Coordinates of C-alpha atoms in Angstrom, one line a residue:
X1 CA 37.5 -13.0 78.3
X2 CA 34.5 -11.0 77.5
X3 CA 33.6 -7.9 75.8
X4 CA 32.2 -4.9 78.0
X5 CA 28.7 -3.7 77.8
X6 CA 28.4 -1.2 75.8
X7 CA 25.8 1.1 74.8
X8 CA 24.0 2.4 72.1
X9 CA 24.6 6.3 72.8
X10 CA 28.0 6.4 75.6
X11 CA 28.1 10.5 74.8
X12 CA 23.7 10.6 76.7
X13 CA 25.8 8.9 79.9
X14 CA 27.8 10.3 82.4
X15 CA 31.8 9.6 82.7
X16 CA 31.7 7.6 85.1
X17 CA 29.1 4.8 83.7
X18 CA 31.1 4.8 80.4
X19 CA 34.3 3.1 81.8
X20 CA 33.8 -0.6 82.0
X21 CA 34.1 -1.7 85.3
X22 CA 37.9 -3.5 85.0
X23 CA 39.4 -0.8 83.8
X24 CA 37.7 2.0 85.9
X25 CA 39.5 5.0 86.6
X26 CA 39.2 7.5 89.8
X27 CA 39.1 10.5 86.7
X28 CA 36.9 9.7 83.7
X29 CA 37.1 11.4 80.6
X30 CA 34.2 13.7 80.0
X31 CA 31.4 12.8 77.6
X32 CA 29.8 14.7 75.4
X33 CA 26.4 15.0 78.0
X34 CA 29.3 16.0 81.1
X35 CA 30.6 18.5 79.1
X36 CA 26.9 19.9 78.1
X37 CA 25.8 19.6 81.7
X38 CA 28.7 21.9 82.7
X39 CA 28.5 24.2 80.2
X40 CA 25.0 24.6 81.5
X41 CA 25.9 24.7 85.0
X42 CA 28.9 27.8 84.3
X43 CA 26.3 29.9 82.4
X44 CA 23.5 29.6 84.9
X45 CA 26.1 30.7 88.0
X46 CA 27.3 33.3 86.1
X47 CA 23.7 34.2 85.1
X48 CA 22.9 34.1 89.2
X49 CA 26.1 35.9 90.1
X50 CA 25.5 39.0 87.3
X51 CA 22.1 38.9 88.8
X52 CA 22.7 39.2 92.4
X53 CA 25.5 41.3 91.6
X54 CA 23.5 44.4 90.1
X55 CA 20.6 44.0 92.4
X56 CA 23.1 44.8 94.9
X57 CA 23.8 47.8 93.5
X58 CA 20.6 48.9 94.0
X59 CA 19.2 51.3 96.5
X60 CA 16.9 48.7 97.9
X61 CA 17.9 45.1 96.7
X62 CA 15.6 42.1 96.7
X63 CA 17.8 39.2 96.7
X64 CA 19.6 39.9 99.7
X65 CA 20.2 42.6 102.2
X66 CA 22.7 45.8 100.9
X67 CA 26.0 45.7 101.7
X68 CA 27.5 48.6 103.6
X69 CA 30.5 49.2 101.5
X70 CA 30.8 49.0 97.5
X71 CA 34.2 47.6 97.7
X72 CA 32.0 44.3 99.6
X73 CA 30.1 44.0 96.7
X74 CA 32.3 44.1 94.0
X75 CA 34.5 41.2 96.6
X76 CA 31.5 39.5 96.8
X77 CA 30.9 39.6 92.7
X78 CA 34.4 38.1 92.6
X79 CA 33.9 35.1 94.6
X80 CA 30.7 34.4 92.8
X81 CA 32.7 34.5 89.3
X82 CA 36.1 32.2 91.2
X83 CA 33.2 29.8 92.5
X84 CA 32.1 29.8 88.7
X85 CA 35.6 29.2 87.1
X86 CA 35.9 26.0 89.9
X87 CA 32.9 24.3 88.2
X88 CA 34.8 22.9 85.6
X89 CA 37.3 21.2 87.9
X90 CA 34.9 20.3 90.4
X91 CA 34.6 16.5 89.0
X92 CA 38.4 16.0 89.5
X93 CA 38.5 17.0 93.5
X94 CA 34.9 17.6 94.6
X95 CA 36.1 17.0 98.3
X96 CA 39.1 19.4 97.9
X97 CA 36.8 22.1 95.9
X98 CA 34.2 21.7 98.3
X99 CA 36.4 22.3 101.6
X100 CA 38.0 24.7 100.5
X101 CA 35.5 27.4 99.0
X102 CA 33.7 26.2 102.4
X103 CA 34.0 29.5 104.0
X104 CA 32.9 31.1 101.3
X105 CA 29.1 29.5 102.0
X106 CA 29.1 32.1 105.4
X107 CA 29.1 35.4 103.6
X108 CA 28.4 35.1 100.0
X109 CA 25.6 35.2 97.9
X110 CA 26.6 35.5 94.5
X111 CA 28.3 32.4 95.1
X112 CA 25.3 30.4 96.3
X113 CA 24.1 28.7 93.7
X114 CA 27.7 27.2 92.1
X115 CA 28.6 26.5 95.8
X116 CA 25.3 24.1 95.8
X117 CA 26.3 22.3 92.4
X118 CA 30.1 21.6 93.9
X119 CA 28.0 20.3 97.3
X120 CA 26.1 18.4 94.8
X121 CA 28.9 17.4 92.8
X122 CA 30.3 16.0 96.3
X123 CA 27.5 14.1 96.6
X124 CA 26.5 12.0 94.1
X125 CA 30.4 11.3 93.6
X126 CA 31.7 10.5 96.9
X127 CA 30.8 8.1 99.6
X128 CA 27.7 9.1 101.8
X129 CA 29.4 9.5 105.1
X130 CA 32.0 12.0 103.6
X131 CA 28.8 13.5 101.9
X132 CA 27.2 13.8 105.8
X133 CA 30.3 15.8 106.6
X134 CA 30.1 18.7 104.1
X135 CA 26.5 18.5 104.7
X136 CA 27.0 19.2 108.5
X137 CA 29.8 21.7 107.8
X138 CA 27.4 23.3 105.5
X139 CA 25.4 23.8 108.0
X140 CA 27.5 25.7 110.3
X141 CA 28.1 28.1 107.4
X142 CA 24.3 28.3 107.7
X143 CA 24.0 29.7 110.5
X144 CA 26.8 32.2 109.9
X145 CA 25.8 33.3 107.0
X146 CA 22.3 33.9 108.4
X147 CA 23.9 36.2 111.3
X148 CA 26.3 38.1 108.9
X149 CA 23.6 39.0 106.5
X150 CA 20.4 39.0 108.0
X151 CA 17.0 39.1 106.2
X152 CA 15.4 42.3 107.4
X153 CA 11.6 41.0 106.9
X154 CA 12.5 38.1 108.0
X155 CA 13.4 35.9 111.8
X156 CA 16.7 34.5 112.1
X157 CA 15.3 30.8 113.0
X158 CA 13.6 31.2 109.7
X159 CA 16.5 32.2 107.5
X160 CA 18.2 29.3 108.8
X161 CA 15.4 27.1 108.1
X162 CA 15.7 27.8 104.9
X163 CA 19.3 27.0 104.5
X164 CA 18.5 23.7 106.1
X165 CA 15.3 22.8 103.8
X166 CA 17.7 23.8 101.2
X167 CA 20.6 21.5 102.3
X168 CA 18.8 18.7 102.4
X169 CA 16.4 18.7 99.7
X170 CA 20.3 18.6 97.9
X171 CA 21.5 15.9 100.0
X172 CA 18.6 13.8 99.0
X173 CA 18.5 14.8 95.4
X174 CA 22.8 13.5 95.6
X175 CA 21.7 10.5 96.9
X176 CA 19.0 9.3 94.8
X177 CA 21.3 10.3 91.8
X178 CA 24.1 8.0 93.1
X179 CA 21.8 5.2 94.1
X180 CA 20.8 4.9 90.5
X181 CA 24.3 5.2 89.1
X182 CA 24.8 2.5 91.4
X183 CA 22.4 0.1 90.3
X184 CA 23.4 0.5 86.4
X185 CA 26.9 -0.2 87.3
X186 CA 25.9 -3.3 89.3
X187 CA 23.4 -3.8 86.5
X188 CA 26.0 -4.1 83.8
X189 CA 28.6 -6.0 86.1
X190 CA 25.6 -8.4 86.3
X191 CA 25.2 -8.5 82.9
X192 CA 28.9 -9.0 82.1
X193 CA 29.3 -12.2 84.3
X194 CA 26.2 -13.3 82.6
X195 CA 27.6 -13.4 79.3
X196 CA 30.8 -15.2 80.7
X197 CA 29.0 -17.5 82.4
X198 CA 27.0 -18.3 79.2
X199 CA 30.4 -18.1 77.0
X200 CA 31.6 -21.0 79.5
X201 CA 28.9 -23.0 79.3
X202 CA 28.9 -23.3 75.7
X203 CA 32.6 -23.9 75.9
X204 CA 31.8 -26.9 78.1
X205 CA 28.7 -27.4 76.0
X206 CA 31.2 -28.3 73.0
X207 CA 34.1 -29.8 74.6
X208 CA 31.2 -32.5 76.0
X209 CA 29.5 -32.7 73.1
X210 CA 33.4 -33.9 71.1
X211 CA 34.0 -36.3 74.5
X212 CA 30.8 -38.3 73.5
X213 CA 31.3 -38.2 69.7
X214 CA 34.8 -39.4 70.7
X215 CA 33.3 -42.0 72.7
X216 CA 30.8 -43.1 70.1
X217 CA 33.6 -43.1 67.3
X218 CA 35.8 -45.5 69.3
X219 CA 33.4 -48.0 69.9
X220 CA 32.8 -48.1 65.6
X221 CA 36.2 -47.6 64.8
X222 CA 37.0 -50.9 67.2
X223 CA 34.4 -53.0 65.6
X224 CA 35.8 -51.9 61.8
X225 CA 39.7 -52.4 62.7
X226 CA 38.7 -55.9 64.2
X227 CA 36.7 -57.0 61.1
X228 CA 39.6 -55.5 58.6
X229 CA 42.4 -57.9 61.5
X230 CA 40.1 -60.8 61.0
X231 CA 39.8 -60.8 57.5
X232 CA 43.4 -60.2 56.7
X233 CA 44.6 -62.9 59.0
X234 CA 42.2 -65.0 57.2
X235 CA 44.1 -64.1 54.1
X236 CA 47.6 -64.1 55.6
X237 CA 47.1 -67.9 57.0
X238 CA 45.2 -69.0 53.9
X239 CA 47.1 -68.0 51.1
X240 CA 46.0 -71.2 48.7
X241 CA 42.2 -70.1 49.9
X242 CA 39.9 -70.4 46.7
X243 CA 40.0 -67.1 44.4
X244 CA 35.9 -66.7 45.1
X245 CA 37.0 -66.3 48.8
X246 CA 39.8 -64.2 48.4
X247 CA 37.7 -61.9 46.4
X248 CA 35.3 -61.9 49.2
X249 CA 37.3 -61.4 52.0
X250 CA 39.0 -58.4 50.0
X251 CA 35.9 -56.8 49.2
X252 CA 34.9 -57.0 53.3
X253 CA 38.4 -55.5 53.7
X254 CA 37.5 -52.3 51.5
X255 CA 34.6 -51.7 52.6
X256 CA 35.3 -51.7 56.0
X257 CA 38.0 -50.0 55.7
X258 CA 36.2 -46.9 53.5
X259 CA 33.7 -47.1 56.6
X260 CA 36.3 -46.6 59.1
X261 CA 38.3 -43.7 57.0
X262 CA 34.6 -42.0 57.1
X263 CA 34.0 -42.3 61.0
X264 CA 37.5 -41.1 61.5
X265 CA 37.1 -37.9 59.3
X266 CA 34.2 -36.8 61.7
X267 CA 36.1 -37.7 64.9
X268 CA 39.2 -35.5 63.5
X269 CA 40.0 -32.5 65.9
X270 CA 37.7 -34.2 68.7
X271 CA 39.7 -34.1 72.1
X272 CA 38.9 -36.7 74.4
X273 CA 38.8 -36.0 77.9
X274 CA 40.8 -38.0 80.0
X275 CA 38.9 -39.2 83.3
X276 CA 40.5 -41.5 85.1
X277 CA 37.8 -43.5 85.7
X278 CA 36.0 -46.5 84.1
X279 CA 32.8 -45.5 82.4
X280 CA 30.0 -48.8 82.3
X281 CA 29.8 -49.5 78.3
X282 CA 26.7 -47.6 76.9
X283 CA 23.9 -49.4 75.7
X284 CA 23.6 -49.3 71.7
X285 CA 22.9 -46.0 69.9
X286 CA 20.0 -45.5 68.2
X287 CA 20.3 -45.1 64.5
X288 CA 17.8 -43.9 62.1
X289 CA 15.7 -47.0 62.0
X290 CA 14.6 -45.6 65.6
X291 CA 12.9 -43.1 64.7
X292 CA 9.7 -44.3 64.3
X293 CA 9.7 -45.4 68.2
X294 CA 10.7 -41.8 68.7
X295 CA 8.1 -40.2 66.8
X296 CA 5.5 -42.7 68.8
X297 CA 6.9 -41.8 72.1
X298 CA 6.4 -38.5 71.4
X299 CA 3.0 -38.9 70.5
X300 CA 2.3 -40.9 73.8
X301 CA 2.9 -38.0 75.5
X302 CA 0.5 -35.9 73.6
X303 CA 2.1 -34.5 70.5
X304 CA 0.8 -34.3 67.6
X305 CA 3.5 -34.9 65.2
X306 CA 3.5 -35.3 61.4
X307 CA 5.8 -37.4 60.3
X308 CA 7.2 -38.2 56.5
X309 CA 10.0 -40.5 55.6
X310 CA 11.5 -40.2 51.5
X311 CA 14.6 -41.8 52.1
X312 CA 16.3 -44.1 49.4
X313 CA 18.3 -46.8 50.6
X314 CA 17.8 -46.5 54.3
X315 CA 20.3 -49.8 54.9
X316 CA 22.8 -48.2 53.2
X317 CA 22.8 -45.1 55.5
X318 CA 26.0 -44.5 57.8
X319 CA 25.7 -45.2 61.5
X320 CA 27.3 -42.3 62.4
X321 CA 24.3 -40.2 60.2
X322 CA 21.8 -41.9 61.5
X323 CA 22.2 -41.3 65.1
X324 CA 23.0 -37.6 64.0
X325 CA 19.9 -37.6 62.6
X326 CA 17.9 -39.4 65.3
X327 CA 19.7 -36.8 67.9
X328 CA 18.3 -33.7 65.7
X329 CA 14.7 -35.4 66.0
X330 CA 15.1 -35.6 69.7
X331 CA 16.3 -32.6 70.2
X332 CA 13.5 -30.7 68.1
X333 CA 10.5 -32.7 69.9
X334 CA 12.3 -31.7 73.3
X335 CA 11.8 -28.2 71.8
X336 CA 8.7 -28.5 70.5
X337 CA 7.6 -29.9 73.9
X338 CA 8.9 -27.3 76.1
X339 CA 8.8 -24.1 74.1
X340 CA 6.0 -24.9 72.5
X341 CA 3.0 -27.2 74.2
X342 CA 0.4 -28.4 72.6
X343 CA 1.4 -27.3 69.3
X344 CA 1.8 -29.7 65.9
X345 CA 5.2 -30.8 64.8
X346 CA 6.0 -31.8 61.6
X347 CA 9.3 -34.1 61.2
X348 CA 10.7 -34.6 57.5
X349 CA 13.6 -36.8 56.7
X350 CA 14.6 -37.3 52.8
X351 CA 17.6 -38.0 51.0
X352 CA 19.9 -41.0 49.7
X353 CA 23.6 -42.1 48.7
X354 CA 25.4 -39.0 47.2
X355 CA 22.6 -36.6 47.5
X356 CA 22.5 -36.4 51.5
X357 CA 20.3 -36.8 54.1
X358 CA 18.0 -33.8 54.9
X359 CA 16.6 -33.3 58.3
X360 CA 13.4 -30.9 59.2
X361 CA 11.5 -30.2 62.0
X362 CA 8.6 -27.2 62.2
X363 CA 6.6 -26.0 64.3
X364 CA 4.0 -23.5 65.2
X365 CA 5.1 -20.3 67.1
X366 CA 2.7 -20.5 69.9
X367 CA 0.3 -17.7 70.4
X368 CA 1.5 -15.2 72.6
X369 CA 4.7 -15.7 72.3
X370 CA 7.6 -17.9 73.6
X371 CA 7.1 -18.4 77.3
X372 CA 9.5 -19.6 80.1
X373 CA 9.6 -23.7 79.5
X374 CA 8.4 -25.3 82.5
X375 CA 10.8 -28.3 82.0
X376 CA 14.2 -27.2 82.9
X377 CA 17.1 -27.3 81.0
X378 CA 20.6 -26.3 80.6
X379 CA 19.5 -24.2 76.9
X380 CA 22.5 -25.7 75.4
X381 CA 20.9 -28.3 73.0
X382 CA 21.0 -26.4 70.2
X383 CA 24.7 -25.7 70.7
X384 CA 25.6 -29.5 71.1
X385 CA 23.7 -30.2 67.5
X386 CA 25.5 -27.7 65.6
X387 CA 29.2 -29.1 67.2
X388 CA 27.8 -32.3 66.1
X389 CA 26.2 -31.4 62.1
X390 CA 29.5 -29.7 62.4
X391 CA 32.1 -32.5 63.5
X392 CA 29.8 -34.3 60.5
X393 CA 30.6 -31.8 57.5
X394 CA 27.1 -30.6 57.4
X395 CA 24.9 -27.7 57.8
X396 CA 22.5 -26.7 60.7
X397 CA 19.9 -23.8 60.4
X398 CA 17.2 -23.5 63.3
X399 CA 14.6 -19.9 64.0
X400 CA 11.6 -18.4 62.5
X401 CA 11.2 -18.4 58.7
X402 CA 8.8 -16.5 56.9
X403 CA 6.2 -18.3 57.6
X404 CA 6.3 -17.3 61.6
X405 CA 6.9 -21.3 61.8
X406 CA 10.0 -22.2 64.0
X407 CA 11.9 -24.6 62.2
X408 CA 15.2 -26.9 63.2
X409 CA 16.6 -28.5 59.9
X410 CA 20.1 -30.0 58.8
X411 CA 21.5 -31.8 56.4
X412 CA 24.2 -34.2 56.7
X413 CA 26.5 -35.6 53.8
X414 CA 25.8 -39.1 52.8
X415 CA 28.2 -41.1 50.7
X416 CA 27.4 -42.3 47.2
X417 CA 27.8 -46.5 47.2

């Protein structure tokens, strides 16, 4: 389940591009910028229809031609001011609104200009071929209107003309408005699938990355159970076995033992997928005494990379921590390589028995910025270290410092003898 896009300022958008998209409704609540944009829209028509209203009353109006009666005029004034009032419900039933004061578009002229918002409402709101209708209807009105009130200075071919230019300069204006309400909603729907997409590849990022711990736990936790069988047989079936060998054979017993209780504590909580099928057995895993054939790898391929090895007691060291550590090398260098070409890494490793082992890898931010890697990958490395410094009871940190440097680095507990 993922979150819905949302933005920094929902009250600058309209109501419709506020509603996520699974839980759209055909009536949005207005926002803050709806209810502006109306309150705009009302005053200018009733600006427009107090306008054309007194220049009617004059002996030689400008706007349109006189009326021949007062009592058409003051109609008139009225069905400017009730095209007015329908602004404000014109987002609820454009269609409805828009047939209805239809008629209206053949005779009046106070109503003109909040007739053209509710066509424009229509619009941008509704589908284009309903939109085509109410633009060809309009246009019938058009012509009426042209023949009921007639521009004196003026042909009738042109006055019609001039409802049409001013149709479809609307029409377009709709459209283009919609097309680009169209494209942020497919825009965020994009972007929400995105993010679930990227949520379920982690998911599957993790649940891989505890399937081959799992894997690489069994395999250790085999080999210590069989030394602890063998070694307490041998005790079991020589019971008169000289104390010196007893004492040996116990001491193999605890050790072993304390090693297996400390893979098992980092395999805890793993879930092991179950297949169905047989795997072929892995070759060994490489430990920390492998990382100087890392490091010279990656230097055969052409990076330059620094290295610097303070640990105490390397023998000592866990399996299980040094193949964490060797994967945190790998997976830095693989960085390093594709993020950053031809740019020096430095890889640190220090620590011994109780105080931990500490893992560091920097490098230079290349100039100009991180560019797209030109070795693909899946970009879930960095997720499939941080399950496994977790799953280990240690800590991962990885970006810039304040140095500009980028800089992977971990460290991993490490038993005292």
């Amino acid at each position: 389940m993922t979150s819905a896009v949302v933005p920094d300022h929902p009250w600058l958008l309209p109501g419709a591009l506020t509603v996520p998209v699974d839980r759209a409704r055909p009536h949005p609540r207005r926002t803050t910028r709806d209810w502006i944009v109306d309150g705009v829209a009302f005053l200018l028509s009733l600006f427009w229809v107090l306008v054309v209203t007194g220049d009617a009353t004059t002996p030689d109006p400008e706007l349109a031609p006189r009326l021949p009666y007062d009592w058409m005029i003051a109609a008139d004034g009225l069905v400017g001011l009730l095209c007015c009032g329908l602004l404000w419900f014109r987002r609820r039933w454009p269609v409805g609104i828009a047939v209805a004061s239809l008629p209206l578009t053949a005779f009046s002229m106070a109503g003109a200009f909040p007739l053209l918002i509710i066509y424009f409402t229509v619009v941008v709101h509704r589908r284009t071929a309903v939109a085509l209708a109410i633009t060809a209807a309009g246009l019938c009105t058009n012509f009426v209107f042209a023949y009921l009130r007639p521009e004196p200075d003026m042909p009738y071919w042109v006055s019609t003309m001039w409802g049409v230019v001013i149709s479809v300069t609307v029409l377009a204006w709709g459209m283009f408005v919609r097309a680009r309400r169209q494209l942020v909603v497919s825009l965020r729907e994009r972007a929400e699938r995105a993010e679930a997409e990227q949520q379920l590849r982690v998911a599957q990022a993790r649940q891989l990355e505890r399937t081959r711990i799992a894997r690489e736990m069994h395999d250790v936790l085999a080999h210590r159970i069989s030394l602890l069988s063998l070694h307490a047989g041998a005790l079991e079936f020589r019971p008169d076995a000289p104390a010196e060998e007893v004492a040996k054979a116990a001491g193999v017993i605890r050790g072993s033992a304390h090693a297996a209780l400390q893979d098992l504590r980092e395999v805890i909580g793993v879930l092991r997928a179950e297949t169905g099928a047989e795997e072929e057995p892995e070759r060994p895993q490489p430990t920390l005494a492998d990382l100087p054939a890392l490091i010279q790898e990656s230097r055969a391929a052409g990076v330059r990379v620094n290295a610097t090895d303070l640990v105490a007691a390397p023998e000592s060291l866990p399996a299980a921590v040094g193949r964490s550590a060797y994967r945190i090398v790998q997976e830095g260098l693989t960085n390093a390589r594709k993020h950053a070409p031809g740019a020096a890494v430095t890889v640190g490793v220090a620590g011994g028995p109780g105080a931990g082992l500490t893992v560091e890898i920097r490098n230079r931010w290349p100039i100009g910025g991180v560019t797209d890697a030109e070795i693909p990958g899946a970009g879930t490395g960095l997720v499939g270290i941080t399950e496994r410094v977790t799953l280990a009871g240690g800590r991962l940190e990885y970006g810039r410092d304040d140095t500009g440097d980028f800089r992977l680095a971990a460290w991993l507990p490490w038993p005292a003898a």
